[in-house]
Coordinates of C-alpha atoms in Angstrom, one line a residue:
Chain A
M1 CA 31.8 71.2 -62.5
P2 CA 35.4 70.2 -64.0
A3 CA 35.7 67.4 -61.8
E4 CA 32.0 66.1 -62.8
K5 CA 33.3 66.5 -66.4
L6 CA 36.3 64.2 -65.7
I7 CA 34.5 61.9 -63.8
R8 CA 32.1 61.2 -66.4
S9 CA 34.9 61.1 -68.8
I10 CA 36.7 58.6 -67.1
K11 CA 33.1 56.7 -66.8
L12 CA 33.1 56.5 -70.2
I13 CA 36.8 55.4 -70.6
Q14 CA 36.0 52.3 -68.3
L15 CA 32.9 51.4 -70.3
N16 CA 35.1 51.7 -73.5
L17 CA 38.0 49.8 -72.5
K18 CA 35.9 47.3 -70.8
S19 CA 34.0 46.7 -74.2
M20 CA 37.5 45.2 -75.6
G21 CA 37.3 42.3 -73.5
L22 CA 40.6 40.1 -73.4
L23 CA 42.4 42.5 -75.6
Y24 CA 42.8 45.3 -73.2
F25 CA 45.3 43.1 -71.6
I26 CA 47.8 43.2 -74.6
P27 CA 50.0 46.1 -73.7
Y28 CA 50.4 44.7 -69.9
V29 CA 51.4 41.7 -71.5
F30 CA 54.1 43.2 -73.3
L31 CA 55.0 45.8 -70.6
F32 CA 55.2 43.5 -68.2
L33 CA 56.1 40.2 -69.2
I34 CA 57.9 40.0 -72.1
L35 CA 59.8 42.9 -72.4
P36 CA 61.3 42.0 -68.4
L37 CA 61.5 38.5 -69.1
S38 CA 63.5 39.1 -72.2
T39 CA 65.7 41.3 -70.3
Y40 CA 65.9 38.7 -67.5
I41 CA 67.0 35.9 -70.5
S42 CA 69.2 38.2 -71.7
L43 CA 71.1 38.8 -68.3
T44 CA 70.9 35.0 -67.3
S45 CA 72.5 34.0 -70.5
G46 CA 75.8 35.8 -69.7
T47 CA 75.5 38.9 -72.0
A48 CA 77.5 41.8 -70.3
K49 CA 75.3 44.1 -68.0
E50 CA 75.9 47.3 -70.1
Q51 CA 75.1 45.7 -73.3
C52 CA 72.0 44.1 -72.1
F53 CA 71.3 47.6 -70.3
L54 CA 71.6 48.9 -74.1
N55 CA 69.7 46.5 -75.5
S56 CA 66.8 46.5 -73.4
Y57 CA 66.7 50.1 -74.2
F58 CA 66.2 49.6 -77.6
Q59 CA 63.4 47.0 -76.9
I60 CA 61.7 49.5 -74.7
Q61 CA 62.0 52.1 -77.8
M62 CA 60.6 49.6 -80.2
F63 CA 57.4 48.4 -77.9
C64 CA 56.4 51.2 -75.6
P65 CA 55.7 54.1 -78.1
F66 CA 53.8 51.6 -80.2
F67 CA 51.6 50.3 -77.7
A68 CA 50.3 53.8 -77.1
V69 CA 47.5 53.3 -79.8
W70 CA 46.4 50.1 -78.4
W71 CA 43.9 51.5 -76.0
T72 CA 43.0 54.8 -77.9
L73 CA 42.5 52.6 -81.3
F74 CA 40.8 49.6 -80.1
G75 CA 38.7 51.4 -77.3
F76 CA 37.3 53.6 -79.3
R77 CA 36.6 51.9 -82.5
E78 CA 33.2 52.7 -82.5
F79 CA 33.5 56.3 -82.4
S80 CA 35.4 55.7 -85.8
E81 CA 33.6 52.8 -87.3
G82 CA 31.2 50.0 -86.5
K83 CA 27.3 50.4 -86.0
M84 CA 27.5 52.6 -82.7
R85 CA 29.6 55.2 -84.5
E86 CA 26.1 57.3 -85.6
L87 CA 24.7 57.7 -82.3
L88 CA 27.5 58.1 -80.4
L89 CA 28.4 61.3 -82.7
V90 CA 24.9 62.6 -81.5
Y91 CA 25.6 62.4 -78.3
Q92 CA 29.5 63.5 -78.1
K93 CA 30.7 65.5 -80.9
S94 CA 34.4 65.0 -79.9
I95 CA 36.3 62.2 -77.9
L96 CA 39.9 63.7 -77.9
K97 CA 39.8 64.6 -74.2
E98 CA 39.1 61.4 -73.5
L99 CA 41.8 60.1 -75.8
I100 CA 44.2 62.0 -73.8
I101 CA 43.4 60.7 -70.6
V102 CA 44.1 57.3 -71.8
W103 CA 47.1 57.9 -73.4
V104 CA 48.0 59.6 -69.9
Y105 CA 46.6 56.1 -68.5
Y106 CA 49.0 54.9 -70.7
I107 CA 52.3 56.5 -70.0
L108 CA 51.6 55.8 -66.2
H109 CA 52.0 52.4 -67.0
M110 CA 55.0 52.7 -68.5
I111 CA 56.4 54.6 -65.8
I112 CA 55.4 51.8 -63.7
M113 CA 57.5 49.3 -66.1
L114 CA 60.7 51.9 -65.9
V115 CA 60.2 51.4 -61.8
L116 CA 59.9 47.8 -62.4
Y117 CA 63.0 47.5 -64.3
L118 CA 64.9 49.7 -61.5
C119 CA 63.8 47.0 -58.9
L120 CA 64.6 43.9 -60.8
F121 CA 67.7 44.9 -63.0
G122 CA 69.1 47.8 -61.3
F123 CA 68.5 49.4 -64.9
N124 CA 67.7 53.1 -64.7
Y125 CA 66.0 54.3 -67.9
F126 CA 64.4 57.5 -66.4
H127 CA 66.7 59.7 -68.2
S128 CA 64.8 58.4 -71.5
M129 CA 61.5 59.3 -70.2
M130 CA 61.4 62.5 -72.0
I131 CA 61.9 60.8 -75.3
L132 CA 59.6 57.9 -74.7
T133 CA 56.9 60.1 -74.0
I134 CA 57.3 61.9 -77.2
Q135 CA 57.7 59.0 -79.1
S136 CA 54.3 57.7 -77.7
F137 CA 52.6 60.4 -78.2
A138 CA 53.6 60.5 -82.1
F139 CA 52.3 56.8 -82.0
F140 CA 48.9 57.6 -80.2
S141 CA 48.8 60.9 -82.7
V142 CA 49.6 59.2 -86.3
G143 CA 46.9 56.0 -84.9
I144 CA 44.1 58.4 -83.8
S145 CA 44.5 60.5 -86.7
L146 CA 44.8 57.7 -89.4
S147 CA 41.2 56.3 -87.5
F148 CA 39.9 60.0 -88.0
L149 CA 40.9 60.3 -91.3
I150 CA 40.4 56.8 -93.2
K151 CA 37.6 56.0 -90.8
N152 CA 39.3 52.3 -90.5
I153 CA 40.7 50.9 -87.4
A154 CA 42.6 47.8 -88.9
L155 CA 44.2 49.8 -91.5
S156 CA 45.2 52.6 -89.1
F157 CA 46.9 50.0 -86.8
V158 CA 48.5 48.4 -89.7
I159 CA 50.1 51.7 -90.9
C160 CA 51.4 52.1 -87.3
I161 CA 52.8 48.7 -87.4
L162 CA 54.3 49.4 -90.8
Y163 CA 56.5 52.5 -89.3
E164 CA 57.1 50.3 -86.5
L165 CA 59.0 48.0 -88.4
I166 CA 60.8 50.7 -90.2
G167 CA 61.3 51.8 -86.5
M168 CA 62.9 48.2 -86.0
F169 CA 65.1 48.3 -89.1
G170 CA 65.9 52.1 -88.7
Q171 CA 69.5 51.5 -88.3
I172 CA 69.8 50.8 -92.1
D173 CA 71.5 54.4 -93.4
I174 CA 68.8 54.8 -95.7
L175 CA 65.6 54.9 -93.8
Q176 CA 67.3 56.9 -90.6
P177 CA 66.0 60.2 -91.6
I178 CA 62.4 58.5 -90.8
S179 CA 62.6 56.6 -87.6
M180 CA 62.2 57.9 -84.5
L181 CA 64.4 55.5 -82.7
S182 CA 66.8 57.2 -80.4
L183 CA 70.3 55.3 -80.9
S184 CA 72.3 56.5 -77.7
F185 CA 71.1 56.4 -74.0
P186 CA 70.6 60.1 -73.1
Q187 CA 72.7 61.4 -69.9
N188 CA 69.7 63.5 -68.7
F189 CA 66.4 64.4 -68.6
F190 CA 66.8 66.5 -71.5
D191 CA 69.7 65.3 -73.7
G192 CA 68.8 64.8 -77.3
I193 CA 65.5 66.1 -77.0
V194 CA 66.0 68.4 -80.0
P195 CA 65.0 66.6 -82.6
Y196 CA 62.3 65.3 -80.5
L197 CA 60.6 68.4 -80.0
F198 CA 59.8 68.8 -84.0
I199 CA 58.1 65.2 -83.7
L200 CA 55.9 66.3 -80.8
L201 CA 54.8 69.8 -82.8
V202 CA 54.2 67.4 -85.8
S203 CA 52.4 65.2 -83.9
M204 CA 50.0 68.1 -82.1
I205 CA 49.3 69.9 -85.4
L206 CA 48.2 66.1 -86.8
L207 CA 46.0 65.6 -83.6
I208 CA 44.2 68.9 -83.7
F209 CA 43.8 68.9 -87.3
S210 CA 42.7 65.6 -87.6
N211 CA 40.1 66.3 -84.8
L212 CA 38.6 69.0 -86.7
F213 CA 38.1 67.1 -89.8
A214 CA 36.6 64.4 -88.0
K215 CA 34.1 67.0 -86.3
K216 CA 33.2 68.4 -89.8
Y217 CA 33.0 65.8 -91.8
A218 CA 31.4 62.8 -89.4
Chain B
M1 CA 9.9 73.6 -80.8
L2 CA 11.9 72.5 -84.0
K3 CA 11.8 74.6 -87.1
L4 CA 13.6 73.8 -90.1
H5 CA 14.3 76.6 -92.6
N6 CA 15.1 76.2 -96.6
C7 CA 17.6 72.8 -95.3
K8 CA 20.3 72.0 -98.3
K9 CA 22.3 68.8 -97.9
I10 CA 25.1 68.2 -100.9
F11 CA 26.5 65.0 -101.4
K12 CA 29.5 65.4 -104.0
K13 CA 27.0 65.3 -107.2
K14 CA 23.8 64.2 -105.5
T15 CA 21.5 66.8 -103.5
A16 CA 19.9 65.0 -100.5
L17 CA 18.3 68.0 -99.0
N18 CA 16.9 70.9 -101.6
G19 CA 15.3 73.6 -99.5
F20 CA 13.6 71.3 -97.1
S21 CA 11.4 73.5 -94.6
C22 CA 9.1 72.3 -91.9
E23 CA 7.8 73.4 -88.4
F24 CA 7.6 70.3 -85.6
D25 CA 5.1 71.1 -82.7
Q26 CA 4.0 68.5 -79.9
G27 CA 3.1 65.2 -81.8
I28 CA 3.8 62.1 -83.5
Y29 CA 5.3 63.0 -87.0
G30 CA 5.4 60.3 -90.0
L31 CA 8.2 60.9 -92.5
L32 CA 7.8 59.2 -95.6
G33 CA 9.5 59.1 -98.6
P34 CA 10.9 57.1 -101.3
N35 CA 14.5 55.1 -101.0
G36 CA 17.3 57.7 -101.5
S37 CA 14.4 60.5 -100.7
G38 CA 16.5 62.4 -98.2
K39 CA 14.7 60.9 -94.6
T40 CA 18.0 59.5 -93.3
T41 CA 20.0 62.7 -93.9
L42 CA 17.4 64.9 -92.8
M43 CA 17.1 63.1 -89.7
R44 CA 21.3 63.0 -89.2
C45 CA 21.0 66.9 -89.8
I46 CA 18.3 67.5 -87.4
C47 CA 20.5 65.2 -84.8
G48 CA 23.5 67.1 -85.6
I49 CA 25.4 64.5 -86.9
M50 CA 26.0 66.5 -90.0
D51 CA 25.8 70.1 -90.9
T52 CA 23.7 71.6 -93.6
D53 CA 25.0 73.3 -96.5
G54 CA 22.4 76.0 -96.5
G55 CA 19.2 77.2 -94.4
N56 CA 19.0 76.6 -90.4
I57 CA 17.4 74.3 -88.0
E58 CA 16.2 75.8 -84.7
S59 CA 15.5 73.6 -81.6
D60 CA 15.1 74.3 -78.1
E61 CA 16.5 71.1 -77.0
N62 CA 20.1 70.5 -76.0
I63 CA 19.6 66.7 -76.2
I64 CA 17.9 64.8 -78.8
G65 CA 16.8 61.3 -78.3
Y66 CA 18.1 59.5 -81.6
L67 CA 17.6 56.0 -83.0
P68 CA 19.4 55.3 -86.2
Q69 CA 18.1 53.0 -88.8
N70 CA 21.7 50.6 -88.0
F71 CA 21.5 50.3 -84.3
G72 CA 24.6 48.2 -82.5
M73 CA 26.1 47.7 -79.2
F74 CA 29.3 46.7 -77.5
K75 CA 28.8 43.1 -77.5
T76 CA 31.1 42.8 -74.3
L77 CA 29.0 44.7 -72.4
T78 CA 25.9 43.6 -70.3
V79 CA 22.5 45.8 -71.1
Y80 CA 22.7 47.5 -68.0
E81 CA 26.4 48.7 -68.5
M82 CA 25.4 49.6 -72.5
M83 CA 22.5 51.5 -71.0
D84 CA 25.0 53.2 -68.1
Y85 CA 27.3 54.1 -71.1
F86 CA 24.4 55.9 -72.5
A87 CA 23.3 57.8 -69.6
T88 CA 27.0 58.8 -69.3
L89 CA 27.0 60.2 -72.6
K90 CA 23.8 61.9 -72.1
N91 CA 25.1 63.8 -68.9
I92 CA 22.4 62.2 -66.7
P93 CA 23.2 62.6 -63.0
S94 CA 24.7 59.7 -61.0
K95 CA 22.0 60.1 -58.3
T96 CA 19.3 59.7 -60.6
K97 CA 20.9 57.1 -63.2
E98 CA 20.1 54.0 -61.7
E99 CA 16.7 54.3 -61.6
E100 CA 16.3 56.2 -65.0
I101 CA 18.0 53.3 -66.7
K102 CA 15.4 50.8 -64.8
R103 CA 12.5 53.0 -65.8
C104 CA 13.6 52.7 -69.4
L105 CA 14.7 49.0 -69.4
E106 CA 11.0 48.1 -68.1
L107 CA 9.3 50.6 -70.5
V108 CA 10.6 48.4 -73.5
N109 CA 10.3 45.0 -71.6
L110 CA 14.1 44.6 -70.9
T111 CA 14.4 44.8 -67.2
E112 CA 14.9 40.4 -67.2
V113 CA 17.9 40.8 -69.6
M114 CA 19.4 43.6 -68.0
N115 CA 22.4 41.7 -66.6
V116 CA 23.0 39.7 -70.0
K117 CA 25.5 40.6 -72.6
T118 CA 24.4 42.3 -75.8
K119 CA 25.8 39.8 -77.9
G120 CA 23.2 37.4 -76.5
L121 CA 20.4 39.4 -77.5
S122 CA 18.1 39.3 -80.4
G123 CA 17.6 41.6 -83.3
G124 CA 14.0 42.9 -81.4
M125 CA 15.6 43.0 -78.1
I126 CA 18.5 45.0 -79.8
R127 CA 16.2 47.4 -81.2
R128 CA 13.9 47.6 -78.2
A129 CA 17.4 48.6 -76.6
G130 CA 17.6 51.2 -78.8
I131 CA 14.6 52.8 -78.0
A132 CA 15.3 52.7 -74.4
Q133 CA 18.6 54.4 -74.6
A134 CA 16.8 57.3 -77.0
I135 CA 14.0 57.8 -74.4
M136 CA 16.3 58.1 -71.5
G137 CA 16.8 61.3 -70.0
D138 CA 13.2 62.0 -71.0
P139 CA 13.9 64.5 -74.0
N140 CA 11.4 66.3 -75.8
I141 CA 12.6 65.4 -79.3
L142 CA 12.7 61.9 -80.3
I143 CA 14.2 60.8 -83.8
F144 CA 13.5 57.4 -84.6
D145 CA 14.5 56.0 -88.2
E146 CA 13.1 53.4 -89.5
P147 CA 12.4 51.9 -85.7
T148 CA 10.0 49.1 -87.1
T149 CA 12.3 47.5 -89.2
G150 CA 13.2 44.0 -88.3
L151 CA 10.6 43.6 -85.7
D152 CA 8.1 40.8 -85.8
P153 CA 4.4 41.8 -85.4
E154 CA 4.1 41.4 -82.2
E155 CA 7.2 43.9 -81.3
R156 CA 5.7 46.6 -83.5
L157 CA 2.8 46.2 -81.6
R158 CA 4.7 46.8 -78.1
F159 CA 6.5 49.6 -80.0
K160 CA 3.3 51.4 -81.1
N161 CA 2.4 51.0 -77.4
L162 CA 5.3 52.4 -75.7
L163 CA 4.8 55.5 -78.2
K164 CA 1.2 56.2 -76.8
K165 CA 2.9 56.1 -73.0
I166 CA 5.4 58.2 -74.0
K167 CA 4.1 60.6 -76.3
K168 CA 3.0 63.4 -73.9
D169 CA 4.6 66.9 -74.3
K170 CA 6.9 65.5 -76.9
T171 CA 7.9 65.8 -80.4
I172 CA 8.6 62.6 -82.3
L173 CA 9.5 62.1 -85.6
I174 CA 9.1 58.6 -87.3
S175 CA 10.7 57.7 -90.5
T176 CA 9.5 54.7 -92.4
H177 CA 8.5 53.6 -95.4
I178 CA 5.7 51.0 -93.9
V179 CA 2.7 53.1 -94.5
S180 CA 0.3 50.8 -92.2
D181 CA 3.0 52.1 -89.5
V182 CA 2.2 55.7 -90.0
E183 CA -1.2 54.8 -89.9
A184 CA -1.1 53.5 -86.8
I185 CA 1.0 55.2 -85.1
C186 CA 1.1 59.0 -86.2
N187 CA -1.5 62.0 -86.0
Q188 CA 0.8 63.9 -89.1
L189 CA 2.5 63.2 -92.0
I190 CA 5.3 64.4 -94.2
V191 CA 6.3 63.4 -97.5
I192 CA 9.8 64.3 -98.5
N193 CA 10.8 63.5 -102.1
Q194 CA 14.0 64.5 -103.6
G195 CA 15.1 66.1 -100.8
K196 CA 11.9 68.6 -100.5
N197 CA 9.2 68.8 -98.2
I198 CA 6.4 68.0 -101.0
Y199 CA 3.5 67.8 -98.2
Q200 CA 2.6 68.4 -94.6
G201 CA -0.8 67.7 -92.9
S202 CA -2.9 65.2 -91.2
L203 CA -4.1 61.6 -92.3
E204 CA -7.3 62.7 -93.1
E205 CA -5.8 65.3 -95.4
I206 CA -3.5 62.9 -97.2
R207 CA -6.2 60.5 -98.2
S208 CA -8.1 63.5 -99.6
A209 CA -5.3 63.9 -102.0
A210 CA -6.4 60.4 -103.4
K211 CA -10.0 61.1 -103.4
N212 CA -11.9 60.2 -106.8
K213 CA -8.5 58.7 -108.1
V214 CA -8.8 55.1 -106.8
Y215 CA -10.7 52.7 -108.5
I216 CA -11.8 48.9 -108.4
V217 CA -11.7 47.4 -111.7
S218 CA -12.4 43.7 -112.8
E219 CA -9.3 42.3 -114.6
K220 CA -10.7 41.6 -117.5
Y221 CA -10.6 45.3 -118.5
E222 CA -7.0 45.7 -117.8
D223 CA -6.4 45.9 -121.5
Q224 CA -8.7 49.0 -121.9
L225 CA -7.4 51.2 -119.1
E226 CA -5.9 54.2 -120.5
G227 CA -4.3 57.4 -119.7
N228 CA -2.2 58.2 -116.5
Y229 CA -2.9 55.0 -114.1
F230 CA -1.2 52.6 -111.9
I231 CA -1.7 49.3 -110.8
K232 CA -1.5 49.3 -106.8
D233 CA -2.7 46.0 -106.0
R234 CA -4.4 42.9 -107.5
I235 CA -7.2 41.2 -105.2
S236 CA -9.8 38.6 -105.4
K237 CA -13.2 38.4 -104.6
D238 CA -16.2 36.1 -105.6
N239 CA -14.0 34.3 -107.6
E240 CA -13.2 37.3 -109.6
N241 CA -10.2 39.0 -109.7
F242 CA -10.0 42.9 -109.6
L243 CA -7.1 45.5 -109.8
Y244 CA -7.1 48.2 -107.2
V245 CA -5.9 51.4 -109.7
L246 CA -4.9 55.0 -109.0
S247 CA -5.6 57.1 -111.9
N248 CA -5.9 60.8 -112.5
S249 CA -8.7 60.5 -115.1
K250 CA -12.1 58.8 -114.3
I251 CA -12.5 55.2 -115.3
K252 CA -15.6 54.3 -116.7
F253 CA -15.5 50.7 -115.8
G254 CA -14.3 50.9 -112.7
E255 CA -16.3 50.8 -109.3
P256 CA -14.6 53.8 -107.3
A257 CA -13.1 53.3 -104.0
E258 CA -12.5 54.8 -100.6
P259 CA -8.7 55.9 -100.5
G260 CA -6.1 55.1 -97.7
V261 CA -3.1 57.1 -96.8
E262 CA -0.9 55.0 -98.9
D263 CA -3.1 55.9 -101.7
G264 CA -2.9 59.6 -100.9
Y265 CA 1.1 59.3 -100.5
L266 CA 1.5 57.3 -103.8
C267 CA -0.8 60.2 -105.7
L268 CA 1.6 63.0 -104.2
L269 CA 4.5 60.8 -105.4
K270 CA 3.2 60.4 -109.0
N271 CA 2.2 63.7 -109.5

């Protein structure tokens, strides 16, 4: 039975993502084209390898976690807004399970991208995997919670973009307390993870409560 | 099969359902009511989209077939993929899924456009696809919210014929404000007003609610009409204009007429 349920969820995810059309490929463009290309240009333009390693790390932090919202927000938009919403709610009360599967699917893409960095440039970013995963989860949670609460995908996405811009300029002292950006590269898998555990906890609570709210106030 | 007892639903200041009670057995039920009377809220509560604020809804069915008033589909998917999507949502076993999708598409005459993307469908076709997804999996309770809105006369006729095909052993609830559709399709009628069930019965019974209250009056007597009356229509006959009047009191200079379902419905609302 659990296997059947998983197959059913995967089938639903597949059709939801297919409904995105070309928009589905946007994260691929960033993960596998723009980010590696930017690192390659930086390396070939004479930047020191160590500096290039750190610059790429900041770029990865800026773009990878953010795109965790893409497939979950736009692939499942009909559950939050649109003409199908009412009908979908009759047949499926919650899509949280499917959304989490899509998030895991995105994390797998992120891992492939890190493997690509290791193979192409010899940059090993796997020590930052925990931080990147929590950052991705935070974006995923905020994006989904907003779409559940305000029932408007575009606005939820804009709020995520605004936060992303804050993250980019997070090195400005006044904005640092609300930035998720890790300014130093972790020495091992769990290095520097403590502040992120709080973010993880808040994200999980937010996701659970917004899901309950969405079910109650459909 | 489906029982509603004292259902209440309140939206901030507006009471949408105000102690609505009703029992549904097998058959086709027409749900009539003016705009804002609570029809859509009632259907949403039955389908489980909304929780009631009081009362209870009992049903022995897990899956209800539902067609909402505004039905839309993923524009980038084909009709077949869309049906596959709903079949998956409805937990239809993968072994029988393809057969079931084809059966439903055939019933609504959409087999030919099975591989066409839904953005290429006409409004009527989208509505038919909506009906197909509702009947998929053969649910015993079917709920259609304004199913004939936006359909041309031919499509409406097709819908009526489709209901005749599928009605066996089912409870079908159709909300509409088109009384002629109710007359042609339903064998039971429920009138809802201000969130309350103000009438439930057969079409014959609702006609009798307007018995001795319908008159055809020459237009020249219009100024002489008195009391509580309502001019429903104006008709021409032999170069003379007549008024179709509903009145609680007898009209001396009027000719009594045989009431229709709409007359009965209007009498219930006006009272």
